[in-house]
Amino acid sequence: MSGTELRNISFHGIGTPNEPEREPDEHRYWVTESAFLRVLDLCAEQPNVRLSFDDGNASDAEIALPALQERGLTADFFPIADRLGTPGNLDDDTVKALATAGMTVGTHGAAHRPWTKVPPADQNAELQDARARIAEAAGRPVDTAACPFGAYDRKVLQALRTAGYRTVFTSDARPARSGNWLQPRYSVEADDTPETVRARMLTPRPAGGRAVDRAWLMAKAWR
Ligand SMILES: [Zn+2]
């Protein structure tokens, strides 16, 4: 095993959730701006934290980008191709601005549906067309992906490998290792505070924890 242990921490919307919700319980993944800034301050002090933002909400560009820049941080952004340019979401210009500012832009698919449930006829739209659309907006190639709803199985991972993705992010709430192809992440939720983020996402693994993490992830990837 190479690489150092790291914690991937992901955010969704910041501020006031979209009305109506686009998915049931979407509001659970929206954080207030003040909570976001406090969690970001905590993350900025941590040496081995990698940040990401899913779903391509407009708050990525309006709130997250300037806050990251003020703190000298970078992050991975995973917009949804079909939502680009629709109300409340990033558009081509703001995706481009993220990339120009040194952020990594990846793909979160076309229509925000679990890739485990996508019929074979739509797989290309989710894994290839969406990626091309986002790359066009960003003005650079896209080679990272975040699985919608954290859903994956062996077939999904195989398709992502075949499609040539360099790194794939999930939502397994486990520590990660730098350089690994599969990167589990923790999701910050509406009621999180710097204290809960520290307790839930940043505590050191107990002895033996790493072997357990590895075994767990391997089992999940082979379902
Ligand atoms: Zn999502």
Tab-separated table of C-alpha atoms and ligand atoms in Angstrom:
chain	number	residue	atom	x	y	z
A	1	MET	CA	0.000	0.000	0.000
A	2	SER	CA	1.483	3.344	-0.981
A	3	GLY	CA	0.311	6.864	-0.364
A	4	THR	CA	-0.554	8.647	2.823
A	5	GLU	CA	-3.816	8.475	4.678
A	6	LEU	CA	-6.146	11.294	3.842
A	7	ARG	CA	-9.710	12.360	4.486
A	8	ASN	CA	-11.898	13.372	1.583
A	9	ILE	CA	-14.634	15.731	2.663
A	10	SER	CA	-17.490	16.602	0.337
A	11	PHE	CA	-20.049	19.378	0.315
A	12	HIS	CA	-23.213	19.881	-1.721
A	13	GLY	CA	-25.181	23.119	-1.667
A	14	ILE	CA	-24.277	26.097	0.517
A	15	GLY	CA	-26.892	28.602	1.677
A	16	THR	CA	-30.608	28.266	0.958
A	17	PRO	CA	-31.646	24.995	-0.720
A	18	ASN	CA	-33.363	25.049	-4.087
A	19	GLU	CA	-37.161	25.104	-3.958
A	20	PRO	CA	-38.709	22.747	-4.767
A	21	GLU	CA	-36.186	20.067	-3.873
A	22	ARG	CA	-34.824	18.179	-6.836
A	23	GLU	CA	-34.527	14.992	-4.795
A	24	PRO	CA	-36.250	13.930	-1.590
A	25	ASP	CA	-34.235	15.059	1.439
A	26	GLU	CA	-31.896	17.225	-0.625
A	27	HIS	CA	-31.998	19.861	2.149
A	28	ARG	CA	-30.156	17.433	4.423
A	29	TYR	CA	-27.042	18.055	2.352
A	30	TRP	CA	-27.208	21.831	2.295
A	31	VAL	CA	-25.161	23.728	4.873
A	32	THR	CA	-25.478	27.342	5.924
A	33	GLU	CA	-22.804	29.698	4.708
A	34	SER	CA	-21.559	30.336	8.231
A	35	ALA	CA	-21.308	26.611	9.038
A	36	PHE	CA	-19.531	26.067	5.729
A	37	LEU	CA	-16.965	28.771	6.445
A	38	ARG	CA	-16.281	27.423	9.927
A	39	VAL	CA	-15.850	23.862	8.642
A	40	LEU	CA	-13.600	25.191	5.887
A	41	ASP	CA	-11.431	26.959	8.476
A	42	LEU	CA	-11.082	23.661	10.321
A	43	CYS	CA	-10.200	21.797	7.115
A	44	ALA	CA	-7.625	24.439	6.197
A	45	GLU	CA	-5.688	23.545	9.360
A	46	GLN	CA	-5.542	19.847	8.457
A	47	PRO	CA	-2.608	18.599	6.394
A	48	ASN	CA	-4.324	15.618	4.758
A	49	VAL	CA	-7.780	16.767	3.788
A	50	ARG	CA	-9.050	16.911	0.209
A	51	LEU	CA	-12.256	18.830	-0.436
A	52	SER	CA	-14.934	18.309	-3.030
A	53	PHE	CA	-18.257	19.801	-4.087
A	54	ASP	CA	-20.966	17.715	-5.761
A	55	ASP	CA	-24.030	18.591	-7.837
A	56	GLY	CA	-22.804	21.830	-9.445
A	57	ASN	CA	-24.936	24.227	-7.412
A	58	ALA	CA	-24.441	27.931	-8.136
A	59	SER	CA	-23.076	28.247	-4.586
A	60	ASP	CA	-19.933	26.453	-5.798
A	61	ALA	CA	-18.926	29.589	-7.672
A	62	GLU	CA	-20.667	32.204	-5.523
A	63	ILE	CA	-19.585	31.032	-2.069
A	64	ALA	CA	-17.156	28.104	-2.194
A	65	LEU	CA	-14.710	29.442	-4.775
A	66	PRO	CA	-13.952	32.790	-3.082
A	67	ALA	CA	-13.787	31.104	0.346
A	68	LEU	CA	-11.306	28.522	-0.953
A	69	GLN	CA	-9.211	31.199	-2.601
A	70	GLU	CA	-9.101	33.313	0.567
A	71	ARG	CA	-7.659	30.316	2.393
A	72	GLY	CA	-5.264	29.233	-0.346
A	73	LEU	CA	-7.151	25.950	-0.823
A	74	THR	CA	-8.115	23.970	-3.898
A	75	ALA	CA	-10.928	21.469	-4.351
A	76	ASP	CA	-12.563	19.065	-6.794
A	77	PHE	CA	-15.911	20.079	-8.272
A	78	PHE	CA	-18.350	17.554	-9.722
A	79	PRO	CA	-21.139	19.248	-11.678
A	80	ILE	CA	-24.088	17.445	-13.279
A	81	ALA	CA	-24.005	17.871	-17.055
A	82	ASP	CA	-27.755	18.170	-17.662
A	83	ARG	CA	-28.114	20.920	-15.050
A	84	LEU	CA	-25.438	23.238	-16.428
A	85	GLY	CA	-26.961	26.615	-17.231
A	86	THR	CA	-30.278	25.902	-15.472
A	87	PRO	CA	-31.479	28.103	-12.569
A	88	GLY	CA	-29.512	27.659	-9.336
A	89	ASN	CA	-26.717	25.749	-11.032
A	90	LEU	CA	-23.310	26.398	-12.535
A	91	ASP	CA	-23.164	27.359	-16.184
A	92	ASP	CA	-20.372	27.186	-18.725
A	93	ASP	CA	-18.816	30.464	-17.559
A	94	THR	CA	-18.719	29.544	-13.880
A	95	VAL	CA	-17.390	26.034	-14.591
A	96	LYS	CA	-14.661	27.664	-16.643
A	97	ALA	CA	-13.958	30.099	-13.794
A	98	LEU	CA	-13.483	27.195	-11.372
A	99	ALA	CA	-11.000	25.516	-13.706
A	100	THR	CA	-9.153	28.753	-14.397
A	101	ALA	CA	-8.813	29.323	-10.650
A	102	GLY	CA	-6.937	26.028	-10.341
A	103	MET	CA	-9.815	23.867	-9.158
A	104	THR	CA	-10.270	20.374	-10.579
A	105	VAL	CA	-13.487	19.858	-12.492
A	106	GLY	CA	-14.758	16.289	-12.720
A	107	THR	CA	-18.078	14.715	-13.643
A	108	HIS	CA	-21.089	13.720	-11.565
A	109	GLY	CA	-22.842	12.290	-14.615
A	110	ALA	CA	-25.662	13.509	-16.811
A	111	ALA	CA	-28.924	13.311	-14.905
A	112	HIS	CA	-28.001	12.651	-11.250
A	113	ARG	CA	-29.170	9.075	-11.023
A	114	PRO	CA	-27.395	6.152	-9.374
A	115	TRP	CA	-25.048	4.602	-11.922
A	116	THR	CA	-25.921	1.179	-10.513
A	117	LYS	CA	-29.425	1.658	-11.935
A	118	VAL	CA	-28.589	3.092	-15.356
A	119	PRO	CA	-29.749	0.857	-18.226
A	120	PRO	CA	-26.947	-0.183	-20.593
A	121	ALA	CA	-28.391	2.022	-23.348
A	122	ASP	CA	-27.848	5.133	-21.185
A	123	GLN	CA	-24.430	4.287	-19.835
A	124	ASN	CA	-22.633	6.206	-22.524
A	125	ALA	CA	-24.687	9.324	-21.813
A	126	GLU	CA	-23.788	9.123	-18.113
A	127	LEU	CA	-20.108	8.200	-18.339
A	128	GLN	CA	-18.978	9.679	-21.665
A	129	ASP	CA	-21.321	12.357	-23.026
A	130	ALA	CA	-21.673	14.079	-19.641
A	131	ARG	CA	-17.922	14.087	-19.235
A	132	ALA	CA	-17.431	15.612	-22.699
A	133	ARG	CA	-20.023	18.291	-21.976
A	134	ILE	CA	-18.368	19.252	-18.678
A	135	ALA	CA	-14.890	19.177	-20.239
A	136	GLU	CA	-16.110	21.542	-22.949
A	137	ALA	CA	-17.374	23.960	-20.289
A	138	ALA	CA	-14.181	23.680	-18.227
A	139	GLY	CA	-11.930	24.025	-21.250
A	140	ARG	CA	-9.852	21.048	-20.163
A	141	PRO	CA	-10.106	17.267	-20.051
A	142	VAL	CA	-12.146	15.592	-17.305
A	143	ASP	CA	-10.655	12.456	-15.791
A	144	THR	CA	-12.230	12.287	-12.339
A	145	ALA	CA	-15.763	11.205	-11.455
A	146	ALA	CA	-17.947	11.222	-8.354
A	147	CYS	CA	-20.631	8.528	-8.188
A	148	PRO	CA	-24.118	10.067	-7.754
A	149	PHE	CA	-25.544	9.169	-4.332
A	150	GLY	CA	-22.305	7.310	-3.688
A	151	ALA	CA	-23.794	4.303	-5.480
A	152	TYR	CA	-21.467	1.834	-7.156
A	153	ASP	CA	-20.894	-1.845	-7.668
A	154	ARG	CA	-18.396	-3.985	-9.530
A	155	LYS	CA	-19.976	-3.278	-12.920
A	156	VAL	CA	-19.975	0.489	-12.395
A	157	LEU	CA	-16.328	0.463	-11.371
A	158	GLN	CA	-15.444	-1.669	-14.370
A	159	ALA	CA	-17.216	0.755	-16.712
A	160	LEU	CA	-15.410	3.706	-15.099
A	161	ARG	CA	-12.076	1.954	-15.494
A	162	THR	CA	-12.805	1.138	-19.123
A	163	ALA	CA	-13.758	4.767	-19.699
A	164	GLY	CA	-10.296	5.740	-18.455
A	165	TYR	CA	-11.139	7.720	-15.336
A	166	ARG	CA	-8.024	8.462	-13.302
A	167	THR	CA	-9.791	8.752	-9.930
A	168	VAL	CA	-13.290	7.844	-8.759
A	169	PHE	CA	-14.857	9.364	-5.648
A	170	THR	CA	-17.512	7.615	-3.574
A	171	SER	CA	-19.295	8.482	-0.325
A	172	ASP	CA	-18.302	5.615	1.929
A	173	ALA	CA	-17.419	7.703	5.005
A	174	ARG	CA	-14.012	6.069	5.383
A	175	PRO	CA	-10.426	7.300	5.354
A	176	ALA	CA	-8.712	7.228	1.948
A	177	ARG	CA	-5.149	6.792	0.740
A	178	SER	CA	-3.592	9.310	-1.593
A	179	GLY	CA	-3.038	8.000	-5.100
A	180	ASN	CA	-5.653	5.259	-4.873
A	181	TRP	CA	-8.034	4.979	-7.800
A	182	LEU	CA	-11.077	4.709	-5.536
A	183	GLN	CA	-11.448	7.554	-3.046
A	184	PRO	CA	-14.040	7.256	-0.261
A	185	ARG	CA	-15.395	10.546	1.046
A	186	TYR	CA	-17.288	11.876	4.032
A	187	SER	CA	-20.317	14.101	3.325
A	188	VAL	CA	-20.928	17.247	5.359
A	189	GLU	CA	-24.627	17.444	6.209
A	190	ALA	CA	-26.999	20.205	7.298
A	191	ASP	CA	-26.521	19.764	11.043
A	192	ASP	CA	-22.744	19.366	10.973
A	193	THR	CA	-20.507	21.774	12.844
A	194	PRO	CA	-16.713	21.964	13.079
A	195	GLU	CA	-17.024	19.794	16.211
A	196	THR	CA	-19.018	17.024	14.519
A	197	VAL	CA	-16.807	17.151	11.438
A	198	ARG	CA	-13.759	16.754	13.650
A	199	ALA	CA	-15.325	13.867	15.561
A	200	ARG	CA	-16.864	12.068	12.591
A	201	MET	CA	-14.340	12.698	9.806
A	202	LEU	CA	-10.962	13.717	11.189
A	203	THR	CA	-10.188	11.439	14.131
A	204	PRO	CA	-7.196	9.116	13.724
A	205	ARG	CA	-8.023	5.499	12.893
A	206	PRO	CA	-7.684	3.091	15.811
A	207	ALA	CA	-5.073	0.328	15.569
A	208	GLY	CA	-6.238	-2.225	13.022
A	209	GLY	CA	-8.640	0.248	11.484
A	210	ARG	CA	-6.803	0.441	8.200
A	211	ALA	CA	-7.008	-3.287	7.548
A	212	VAL	CA	-10.708	-3.141	8.337
A	213	ASP	CA	-11.170	-0.212	5.919
A	214	ARG	CA	-9.346	-2.037	3.159
A	215	ALA	CA	-11.310	-5.231	3.630
A	216	TRP	CA	-14.590	-3.340	3.761
A	217	LEU	CA	-13.885	-1.391	0.579
A	218	MET	CA	-12.762	-4.482	-1.296
A	219	ALA	CA	-15.918	-6.308	-0.281
A	220	LYS	CA	-18.074	-3.410	-1.441
A	221	ALA	CA	-16.275	-3.049	-4.760
A	222	TRP	CA	-16.873	-6.717	-5.537
A	223	ARG	CA	-20.573	-6.895	-4.833
B	1	ZN	ZN	-24.978	14.326	-6.118
